PDB file of C-alpha atoms in Angstrom:
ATOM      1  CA  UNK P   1      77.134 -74.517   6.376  1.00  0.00           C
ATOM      2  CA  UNK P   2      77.843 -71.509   4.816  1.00  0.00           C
ATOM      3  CA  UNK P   3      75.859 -72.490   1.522  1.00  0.00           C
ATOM      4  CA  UNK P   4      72.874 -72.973   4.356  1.00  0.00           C
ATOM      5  CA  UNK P   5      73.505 -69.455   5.827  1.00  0.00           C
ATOM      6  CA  UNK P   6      73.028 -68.092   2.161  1.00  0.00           C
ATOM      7  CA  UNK P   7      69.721 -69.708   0.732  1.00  0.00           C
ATOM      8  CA  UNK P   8      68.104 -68.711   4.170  1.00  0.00           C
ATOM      9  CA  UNK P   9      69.620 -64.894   3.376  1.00  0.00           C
ATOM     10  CA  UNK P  10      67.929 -65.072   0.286  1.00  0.00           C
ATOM     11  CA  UNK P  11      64.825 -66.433   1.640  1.00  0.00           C
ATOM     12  CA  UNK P  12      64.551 -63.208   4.020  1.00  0.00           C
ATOM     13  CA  UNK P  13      65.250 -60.696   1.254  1.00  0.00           C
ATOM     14  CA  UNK P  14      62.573 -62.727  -1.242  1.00  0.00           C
ATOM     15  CA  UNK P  15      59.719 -62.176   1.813  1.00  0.00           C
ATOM     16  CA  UNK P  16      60.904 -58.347   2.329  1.00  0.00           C
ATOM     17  CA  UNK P  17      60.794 -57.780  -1.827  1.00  0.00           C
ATOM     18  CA  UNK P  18      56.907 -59.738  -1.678  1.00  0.00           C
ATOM     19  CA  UNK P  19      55.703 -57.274   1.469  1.00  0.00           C
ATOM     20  CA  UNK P  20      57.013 -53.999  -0.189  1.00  0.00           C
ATOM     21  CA  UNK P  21      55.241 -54.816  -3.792  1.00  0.00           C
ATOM     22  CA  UNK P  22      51.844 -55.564  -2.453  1.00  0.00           C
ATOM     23  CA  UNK P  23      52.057 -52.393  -0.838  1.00  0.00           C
ATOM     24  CA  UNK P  24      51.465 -53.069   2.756  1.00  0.00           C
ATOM     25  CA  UNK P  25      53.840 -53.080   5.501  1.00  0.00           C
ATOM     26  CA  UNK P  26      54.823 -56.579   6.472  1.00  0.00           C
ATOM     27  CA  UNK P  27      53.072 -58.336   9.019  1.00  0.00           C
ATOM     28  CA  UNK P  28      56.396 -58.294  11.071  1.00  0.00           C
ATOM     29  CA  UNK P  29      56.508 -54.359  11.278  1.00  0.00           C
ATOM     30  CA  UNK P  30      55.605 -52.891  14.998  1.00  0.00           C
ATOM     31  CA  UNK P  31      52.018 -50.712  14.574  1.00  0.00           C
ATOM     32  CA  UNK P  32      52.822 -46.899  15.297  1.00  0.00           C
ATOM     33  CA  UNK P  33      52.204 -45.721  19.203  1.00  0.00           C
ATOM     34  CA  UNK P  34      49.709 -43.225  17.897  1.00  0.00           C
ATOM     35  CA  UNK P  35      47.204 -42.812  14.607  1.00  0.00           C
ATOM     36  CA  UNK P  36      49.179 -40.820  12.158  1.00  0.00           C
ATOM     37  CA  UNK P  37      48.245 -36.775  12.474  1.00  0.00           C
ATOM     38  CA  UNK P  38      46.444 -35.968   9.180  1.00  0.00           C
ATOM     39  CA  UNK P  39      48.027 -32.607   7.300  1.00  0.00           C
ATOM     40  CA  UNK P  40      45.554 -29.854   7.298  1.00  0.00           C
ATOM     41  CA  UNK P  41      46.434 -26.893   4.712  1.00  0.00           C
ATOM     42  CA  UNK P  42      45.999 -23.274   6.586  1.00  0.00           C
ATOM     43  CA  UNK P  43      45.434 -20.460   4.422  1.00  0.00           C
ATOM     44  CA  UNK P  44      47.765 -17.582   5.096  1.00  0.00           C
ATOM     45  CA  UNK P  45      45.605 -15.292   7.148  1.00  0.00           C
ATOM     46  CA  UNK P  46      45.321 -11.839   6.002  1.00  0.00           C
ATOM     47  CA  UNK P  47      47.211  -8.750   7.229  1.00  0.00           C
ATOM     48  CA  UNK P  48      45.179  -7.073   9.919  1.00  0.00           C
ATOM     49  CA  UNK P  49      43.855  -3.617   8.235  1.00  0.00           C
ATOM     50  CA  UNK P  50      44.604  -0.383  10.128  1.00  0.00           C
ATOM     51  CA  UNK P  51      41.624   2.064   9.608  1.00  0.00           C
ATOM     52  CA  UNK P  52      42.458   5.799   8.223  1.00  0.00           C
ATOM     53  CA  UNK P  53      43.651   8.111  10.674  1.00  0.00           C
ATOM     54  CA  UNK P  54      40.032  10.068  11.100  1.00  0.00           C
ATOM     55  CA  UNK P  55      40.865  14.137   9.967  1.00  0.00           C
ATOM     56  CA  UNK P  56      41.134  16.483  12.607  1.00  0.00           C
ATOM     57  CA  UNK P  57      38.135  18.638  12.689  1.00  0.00           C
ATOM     58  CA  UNK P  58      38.631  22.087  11.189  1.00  0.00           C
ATOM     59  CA  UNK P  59      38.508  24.663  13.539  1.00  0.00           C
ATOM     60  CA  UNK P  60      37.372  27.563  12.086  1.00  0.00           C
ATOM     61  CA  UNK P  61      40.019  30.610  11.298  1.00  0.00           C
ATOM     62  CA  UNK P  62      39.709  33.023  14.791  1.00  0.00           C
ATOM     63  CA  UNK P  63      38.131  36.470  14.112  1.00  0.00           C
ATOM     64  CA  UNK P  64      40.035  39.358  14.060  1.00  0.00           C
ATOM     65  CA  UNK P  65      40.285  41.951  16.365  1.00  0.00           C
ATOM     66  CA  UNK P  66      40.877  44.627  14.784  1.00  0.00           C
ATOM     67  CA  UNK P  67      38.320  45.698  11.856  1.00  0.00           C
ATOM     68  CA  UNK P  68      38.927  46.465   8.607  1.00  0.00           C
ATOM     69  CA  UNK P  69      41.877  48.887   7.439  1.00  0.00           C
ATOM     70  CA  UNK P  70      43.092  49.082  10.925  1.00  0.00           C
ATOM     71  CA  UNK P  71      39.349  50.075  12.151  1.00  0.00           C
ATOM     72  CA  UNK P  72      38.111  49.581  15.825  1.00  0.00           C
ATOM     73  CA  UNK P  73      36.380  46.029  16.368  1.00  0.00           C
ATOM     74  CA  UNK P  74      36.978  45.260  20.158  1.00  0.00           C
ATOM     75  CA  UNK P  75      36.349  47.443  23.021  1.00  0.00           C
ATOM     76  CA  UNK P  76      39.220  46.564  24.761  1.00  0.00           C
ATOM     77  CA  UNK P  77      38.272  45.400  27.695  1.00  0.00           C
ATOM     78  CA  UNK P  78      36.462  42.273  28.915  1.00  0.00           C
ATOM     79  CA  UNK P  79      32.888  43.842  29.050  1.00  0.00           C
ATOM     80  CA  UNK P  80      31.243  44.481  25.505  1.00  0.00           C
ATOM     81  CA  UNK P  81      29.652  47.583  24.240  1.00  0.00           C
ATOM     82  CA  UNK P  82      26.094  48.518  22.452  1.00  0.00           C
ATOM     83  CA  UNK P  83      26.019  49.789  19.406  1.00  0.00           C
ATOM     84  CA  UNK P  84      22.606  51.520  17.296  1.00  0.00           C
ATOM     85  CA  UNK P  85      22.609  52.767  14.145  1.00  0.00           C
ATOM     86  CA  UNK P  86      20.308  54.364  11.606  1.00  0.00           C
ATOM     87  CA  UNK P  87      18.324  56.892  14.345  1.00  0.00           C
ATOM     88  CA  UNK P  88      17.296  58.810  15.901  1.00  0.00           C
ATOM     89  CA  UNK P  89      13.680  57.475  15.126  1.00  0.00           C
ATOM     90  CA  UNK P  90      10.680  58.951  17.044  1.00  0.00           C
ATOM     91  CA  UNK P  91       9.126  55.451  17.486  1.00  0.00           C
ATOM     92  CA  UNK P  92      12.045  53.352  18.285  1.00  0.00           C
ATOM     93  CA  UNK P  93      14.397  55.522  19.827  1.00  0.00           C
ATOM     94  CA  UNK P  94      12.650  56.428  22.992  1.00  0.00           C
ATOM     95  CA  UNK P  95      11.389  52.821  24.015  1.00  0.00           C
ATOM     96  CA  UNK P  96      14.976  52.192  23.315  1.00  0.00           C
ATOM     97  CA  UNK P  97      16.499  54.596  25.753  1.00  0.00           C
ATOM     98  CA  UNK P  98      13.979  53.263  28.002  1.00  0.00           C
ATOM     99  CA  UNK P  99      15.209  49.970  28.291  1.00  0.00           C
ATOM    100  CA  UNK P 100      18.631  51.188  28.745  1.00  0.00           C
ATOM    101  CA  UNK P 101      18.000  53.269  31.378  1.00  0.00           C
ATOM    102  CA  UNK P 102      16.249  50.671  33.386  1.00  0.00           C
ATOM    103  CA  UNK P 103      19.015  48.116  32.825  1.00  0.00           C
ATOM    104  CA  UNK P 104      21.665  51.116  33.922  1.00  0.00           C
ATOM    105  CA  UNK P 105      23.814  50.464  30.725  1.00  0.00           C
ATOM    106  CA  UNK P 106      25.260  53.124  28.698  1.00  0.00           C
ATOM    107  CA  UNK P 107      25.617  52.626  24.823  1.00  0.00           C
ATOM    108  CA  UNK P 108      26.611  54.409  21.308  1.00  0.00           C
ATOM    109  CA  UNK P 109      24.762  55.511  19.108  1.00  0.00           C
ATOM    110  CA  UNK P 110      25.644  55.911  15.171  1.00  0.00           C
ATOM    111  CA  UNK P 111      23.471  58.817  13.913  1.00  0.00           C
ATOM    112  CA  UNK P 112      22.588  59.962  10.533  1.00  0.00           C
ATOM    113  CA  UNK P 113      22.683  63.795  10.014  1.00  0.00           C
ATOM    114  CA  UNK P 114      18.770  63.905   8.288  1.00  0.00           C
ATOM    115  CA  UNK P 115      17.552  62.028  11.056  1.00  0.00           C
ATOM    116  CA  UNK P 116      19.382  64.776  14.208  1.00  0.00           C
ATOM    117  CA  UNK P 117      17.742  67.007  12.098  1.00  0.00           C
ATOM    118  CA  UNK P 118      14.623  65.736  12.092  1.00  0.00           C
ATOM    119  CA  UNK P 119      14.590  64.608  15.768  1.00  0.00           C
ATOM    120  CA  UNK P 120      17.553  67.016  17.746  1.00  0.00           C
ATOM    121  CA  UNK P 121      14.988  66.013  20.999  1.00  0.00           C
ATOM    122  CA  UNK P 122      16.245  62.640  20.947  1.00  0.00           C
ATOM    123  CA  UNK P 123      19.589  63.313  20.565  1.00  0.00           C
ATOM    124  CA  UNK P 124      19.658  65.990  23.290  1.00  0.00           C
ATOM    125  CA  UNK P 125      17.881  62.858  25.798  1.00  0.00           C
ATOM    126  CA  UNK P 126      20.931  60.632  24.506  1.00  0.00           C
ATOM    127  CA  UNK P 127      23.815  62.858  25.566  1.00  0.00           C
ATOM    128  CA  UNK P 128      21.684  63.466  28.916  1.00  0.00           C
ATOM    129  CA  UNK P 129      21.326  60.181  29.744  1.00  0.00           C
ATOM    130  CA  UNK P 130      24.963  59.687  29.031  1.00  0.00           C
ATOM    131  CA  UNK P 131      25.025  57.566  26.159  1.00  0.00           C
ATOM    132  CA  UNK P 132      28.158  58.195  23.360  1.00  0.00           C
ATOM    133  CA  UNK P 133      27.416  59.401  19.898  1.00  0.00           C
ATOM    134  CA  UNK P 134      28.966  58.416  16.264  1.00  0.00           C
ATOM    135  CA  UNK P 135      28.653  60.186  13.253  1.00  0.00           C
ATOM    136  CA  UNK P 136      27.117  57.385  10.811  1.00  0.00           C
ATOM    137  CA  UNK P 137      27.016  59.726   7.496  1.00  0.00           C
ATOM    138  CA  UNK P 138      24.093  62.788   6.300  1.00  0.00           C
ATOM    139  CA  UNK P 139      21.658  60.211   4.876  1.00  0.00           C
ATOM    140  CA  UNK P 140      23.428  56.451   5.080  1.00  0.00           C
ATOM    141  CA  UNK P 141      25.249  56.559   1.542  1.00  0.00           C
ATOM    142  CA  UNK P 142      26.765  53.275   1.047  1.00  0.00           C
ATOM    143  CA  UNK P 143      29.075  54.679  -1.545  1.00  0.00           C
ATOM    144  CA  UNK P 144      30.492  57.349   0.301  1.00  0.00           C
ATOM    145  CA  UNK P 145      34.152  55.934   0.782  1.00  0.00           C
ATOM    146  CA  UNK P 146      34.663  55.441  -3.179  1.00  0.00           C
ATOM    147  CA  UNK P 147      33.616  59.124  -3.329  1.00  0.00           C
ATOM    148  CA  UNK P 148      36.071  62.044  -3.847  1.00  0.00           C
ATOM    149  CA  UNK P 149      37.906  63.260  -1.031  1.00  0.00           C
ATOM    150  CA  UNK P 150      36.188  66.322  -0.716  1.00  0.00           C
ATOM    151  CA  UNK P 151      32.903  64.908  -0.924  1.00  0.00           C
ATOM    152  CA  UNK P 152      33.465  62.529   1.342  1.00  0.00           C
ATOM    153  CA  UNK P 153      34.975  65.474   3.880  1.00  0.00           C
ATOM    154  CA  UNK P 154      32.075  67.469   3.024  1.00  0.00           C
ATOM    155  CA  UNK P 155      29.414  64.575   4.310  1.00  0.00           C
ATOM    156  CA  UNK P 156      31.254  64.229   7.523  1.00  0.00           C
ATOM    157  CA  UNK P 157      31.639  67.840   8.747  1.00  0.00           C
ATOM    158  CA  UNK P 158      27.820  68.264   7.611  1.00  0.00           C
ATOM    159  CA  UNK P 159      26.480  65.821   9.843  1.00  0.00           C
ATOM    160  CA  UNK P 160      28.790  66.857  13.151  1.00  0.00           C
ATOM    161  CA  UNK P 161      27.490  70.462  12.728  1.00  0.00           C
ATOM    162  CA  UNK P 162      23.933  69.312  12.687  1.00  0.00           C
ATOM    163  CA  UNK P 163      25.068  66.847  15.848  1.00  0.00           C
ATOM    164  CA  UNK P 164      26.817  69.705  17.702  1.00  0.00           C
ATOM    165  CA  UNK P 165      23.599  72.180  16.663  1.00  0.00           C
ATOM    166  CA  UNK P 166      21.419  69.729  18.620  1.00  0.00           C
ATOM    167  CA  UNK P 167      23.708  69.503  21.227  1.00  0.00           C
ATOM    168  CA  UNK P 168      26.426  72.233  21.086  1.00  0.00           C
ATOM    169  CA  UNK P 169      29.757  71.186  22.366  1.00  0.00           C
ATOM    170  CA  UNK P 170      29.136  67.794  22.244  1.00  0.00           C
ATOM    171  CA  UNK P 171      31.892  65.678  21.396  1.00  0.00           C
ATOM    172  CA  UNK P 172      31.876  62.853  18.703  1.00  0.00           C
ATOM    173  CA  UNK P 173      34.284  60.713  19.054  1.00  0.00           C
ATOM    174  CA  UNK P 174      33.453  57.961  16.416  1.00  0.00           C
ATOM    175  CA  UNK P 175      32.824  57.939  12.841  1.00  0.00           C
ATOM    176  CA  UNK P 176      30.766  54.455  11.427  1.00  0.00           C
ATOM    177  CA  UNK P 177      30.920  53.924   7.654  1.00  0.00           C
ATOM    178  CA  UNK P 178      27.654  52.828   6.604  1.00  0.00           C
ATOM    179  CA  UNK P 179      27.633  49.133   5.889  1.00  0.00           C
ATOM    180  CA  UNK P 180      30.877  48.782   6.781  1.00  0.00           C
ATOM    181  CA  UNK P 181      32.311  49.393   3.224  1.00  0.00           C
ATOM    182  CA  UNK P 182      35.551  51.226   4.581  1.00  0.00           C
ATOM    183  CA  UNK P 183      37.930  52.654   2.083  1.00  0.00           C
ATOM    184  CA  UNK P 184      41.574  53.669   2.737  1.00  0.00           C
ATOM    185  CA  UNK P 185      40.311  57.635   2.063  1.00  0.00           C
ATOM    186  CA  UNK P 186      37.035  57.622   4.482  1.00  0.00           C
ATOM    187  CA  UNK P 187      39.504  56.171   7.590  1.00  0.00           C
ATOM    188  CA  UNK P 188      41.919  58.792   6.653  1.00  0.00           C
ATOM    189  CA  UNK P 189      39.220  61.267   6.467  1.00  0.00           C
ATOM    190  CA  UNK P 190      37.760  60.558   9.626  1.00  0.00           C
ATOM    191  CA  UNK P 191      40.938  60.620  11.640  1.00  0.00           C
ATOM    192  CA  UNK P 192      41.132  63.909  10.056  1.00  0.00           C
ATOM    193  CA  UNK P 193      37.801  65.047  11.602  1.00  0.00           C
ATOM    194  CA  UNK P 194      39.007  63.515  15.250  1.00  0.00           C
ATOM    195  CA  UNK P 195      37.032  60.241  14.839  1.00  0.00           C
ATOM    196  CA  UNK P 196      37.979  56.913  15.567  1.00  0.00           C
ATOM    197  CA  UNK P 197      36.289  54.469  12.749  1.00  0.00           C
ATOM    198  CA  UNK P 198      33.955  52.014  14.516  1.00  0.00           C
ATOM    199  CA  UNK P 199      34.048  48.843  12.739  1.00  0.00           C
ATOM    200  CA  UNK P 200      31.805  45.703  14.685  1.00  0.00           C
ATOM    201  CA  UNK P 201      32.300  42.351  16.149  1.00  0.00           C
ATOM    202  CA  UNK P 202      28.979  41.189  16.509  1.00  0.00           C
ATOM    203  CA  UNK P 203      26.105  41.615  13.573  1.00  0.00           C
ATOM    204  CA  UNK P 204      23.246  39.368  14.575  1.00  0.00           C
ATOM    205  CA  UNK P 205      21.720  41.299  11.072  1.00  0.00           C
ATOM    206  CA  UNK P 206      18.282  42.386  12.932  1.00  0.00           C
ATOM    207  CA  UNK P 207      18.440  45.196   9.905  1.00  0.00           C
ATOM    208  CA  UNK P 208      17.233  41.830   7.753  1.00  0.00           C
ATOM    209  CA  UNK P 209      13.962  41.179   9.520  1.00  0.00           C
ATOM    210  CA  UNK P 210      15.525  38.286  12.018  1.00  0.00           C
ATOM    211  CA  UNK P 211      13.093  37.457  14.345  1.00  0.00           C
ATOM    212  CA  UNK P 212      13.231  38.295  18.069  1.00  0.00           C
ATOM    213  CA  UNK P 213      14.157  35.069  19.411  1.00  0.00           C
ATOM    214  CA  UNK P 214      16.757  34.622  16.282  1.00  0.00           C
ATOM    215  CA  UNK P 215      18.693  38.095  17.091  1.00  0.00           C
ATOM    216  CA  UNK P 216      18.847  36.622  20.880  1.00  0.00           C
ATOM    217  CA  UNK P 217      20.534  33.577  19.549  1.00  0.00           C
ATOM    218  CA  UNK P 218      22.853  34.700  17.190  1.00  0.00           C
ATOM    219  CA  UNK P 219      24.186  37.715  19.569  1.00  0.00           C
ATOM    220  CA  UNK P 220      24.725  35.199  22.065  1.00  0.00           C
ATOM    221  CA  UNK P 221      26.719  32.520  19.678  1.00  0.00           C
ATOM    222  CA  UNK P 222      28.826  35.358  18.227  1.00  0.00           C
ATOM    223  CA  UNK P 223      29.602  37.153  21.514  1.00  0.00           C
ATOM    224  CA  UNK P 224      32.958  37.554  23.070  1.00  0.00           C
ATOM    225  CA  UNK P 225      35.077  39.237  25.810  1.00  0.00           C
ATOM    226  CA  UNK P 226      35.452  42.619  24.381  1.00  0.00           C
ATOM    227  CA  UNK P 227      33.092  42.567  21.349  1.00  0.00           C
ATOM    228  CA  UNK P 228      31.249  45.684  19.520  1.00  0.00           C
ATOM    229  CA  UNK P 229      27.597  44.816  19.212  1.00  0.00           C
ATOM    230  CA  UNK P 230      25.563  46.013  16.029  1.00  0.00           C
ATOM    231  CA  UNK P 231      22.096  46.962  16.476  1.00  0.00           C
ATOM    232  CA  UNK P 232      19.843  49.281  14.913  1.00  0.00           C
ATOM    233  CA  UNK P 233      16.947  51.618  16.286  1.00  0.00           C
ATOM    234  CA  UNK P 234      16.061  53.206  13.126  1.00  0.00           C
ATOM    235  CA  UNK P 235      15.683  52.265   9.251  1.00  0.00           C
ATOM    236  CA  UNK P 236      12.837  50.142   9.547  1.00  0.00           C
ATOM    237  CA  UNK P 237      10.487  48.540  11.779  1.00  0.00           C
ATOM    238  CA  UNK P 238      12.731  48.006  14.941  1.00  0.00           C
ATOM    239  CA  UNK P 239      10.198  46.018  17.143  1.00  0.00           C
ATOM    240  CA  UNK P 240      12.124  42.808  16.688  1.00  0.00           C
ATOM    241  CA  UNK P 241      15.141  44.269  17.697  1.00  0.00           C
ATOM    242  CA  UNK P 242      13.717  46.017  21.036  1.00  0.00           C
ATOM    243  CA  UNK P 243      11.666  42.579  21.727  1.00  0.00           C
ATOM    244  CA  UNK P 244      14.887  41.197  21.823  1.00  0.00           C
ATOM    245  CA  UNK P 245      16.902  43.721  23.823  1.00  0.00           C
ATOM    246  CA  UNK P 246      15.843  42.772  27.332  1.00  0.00           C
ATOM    247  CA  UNK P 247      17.346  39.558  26.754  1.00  0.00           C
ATOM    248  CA  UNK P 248      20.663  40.363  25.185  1.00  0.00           C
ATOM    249  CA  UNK P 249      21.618  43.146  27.416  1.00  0.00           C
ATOM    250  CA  UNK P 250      20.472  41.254  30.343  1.00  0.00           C
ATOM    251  CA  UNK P 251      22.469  38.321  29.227  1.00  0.00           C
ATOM    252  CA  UNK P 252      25.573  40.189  28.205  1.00  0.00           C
ATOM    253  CA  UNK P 253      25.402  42.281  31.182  1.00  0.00           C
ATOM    254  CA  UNK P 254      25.612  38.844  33.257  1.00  0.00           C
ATOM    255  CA  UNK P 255      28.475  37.536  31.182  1.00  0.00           C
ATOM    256  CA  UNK P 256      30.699  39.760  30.232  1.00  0.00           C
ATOM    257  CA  UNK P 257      29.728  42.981  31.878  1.00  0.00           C
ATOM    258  CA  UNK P 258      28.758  46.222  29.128  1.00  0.00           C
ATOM    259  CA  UNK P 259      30.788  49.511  28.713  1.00  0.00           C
ATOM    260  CA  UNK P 260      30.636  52.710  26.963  1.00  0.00           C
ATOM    261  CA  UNK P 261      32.422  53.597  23.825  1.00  0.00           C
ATOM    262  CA  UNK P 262      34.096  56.895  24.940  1.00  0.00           C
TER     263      UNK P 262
END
């Protein structure tokens, strides 16, 4: 019996050893419930990219308000004021004074001693129509602050007394360096004299034949609460400048409000 129990063990074994060398599961093994899931490689997938932070936009630096060497830029107030420099001129002074009257605003202007001389009419019409007046130099010298001291004193006081000969009494309350090249002895000088130096806020550079619509636009962009306009009625042909007048003083005068310098 037992020798029986042994050749069938070995029979079994001899089957299982035939089955696993022809490489096929024995007809005895159970089929799986379900097909076998095929393994599918995934490539890694990449790192989601961040885009750059995008720069700030630059804002540009604020302007000052106070000129240079400690000159007058702002008026001080919310309203803005007119400035005109270069005159008196006998063709662009009057249509000027014109349009200012109409509009009821009240400006400075920054005369040059040869010109009062010339034209002491005009002058007189500016103090009677209540307008402020600057001493701008005798004849526009560019140069004047690098000058000596006494040169420079001498160029002042020359062009008050032909002012106050026009218009005796009159005060002058503001001194404008011409092209705004101020120098640490024309501000002291001035001062001296009783003048304020009157720097600028605002050039829309009508001295550089802009045209009318162009000196509109550019007073406009550059225009704040409190700013000192620069304008000019003499030095050239000013008919771009007055064409664009109406506009600016009627838009200024709308937004801000205008003042006098006094």
């Amino acid at each position: 019996m037992r020798r029986r129990t042994a050749v069938v063990a070995g029979l079994v074994l001899v089957l299982l050893s035939a089955g696993c060398a022809n490489g096929k599961p024995s007809s005895s093994s159970s089929p799986l419930p379900y097909p076998p899931i095929p393994l599918v490689s995934v490539a890694p997938s990449a790192a989601p990219t961040t885009p750059p932070a995008a720069k700030p936009a630059r804002k540009p630096a604020p302007r000052a308000k106070i000129g240079p060497l400690n000159t007058q830029r702002m008026t001080g107030v919310r309203a803005v004021a007119l400035t005109f420099d270069d005159g008196p001129h006998p063709q662009w002074t009057p249509r000027l004074l014109d349009q200012l009257r109409q509009a009821k605003v009240k400006a400075t202007f920054c005369v040059l001693g040869v010109k009062v001389k010339s034209y002491p009419a005009l002058v007189r019409r500016m103090v009677r129509e209540g307008h402020t007046l600057c001493n701008h130099s005798w004849q526009h010298d560019l140069e004047l602050g690098s000058r000596s001291t006494a040169q420079i004193r001498a160029d002042l006081r020359r062009t008050s007394q032909e002012i106050q000969r026009a218009v005796p009494g009159v005060r002058i309350p503001y001194y404008r360096q011409p092209g705004g090249k101020w120098t640490p002895a024309i501000v002291q000088v001035s001062r001296e004299l009783g003048m304020k130096p009157l720097h600028w806020d605002v050039d829309p550079a009508d001295w550089d034949d802009t045209s009318t619509p162009e000196i509109s636009k550019r007073v406009a962009q550059q225009a704040r609460p409190g700013s000192i306009v620069l304008l000019h009625d003499g030095g050239g042909d000013r008919s771009r400048t007055l064409g664009a007048c109406r506009t600016v003083i009627s838009s200024l005068k709308r937004k801000y409000g205008i003042t006098r310098l006094r």
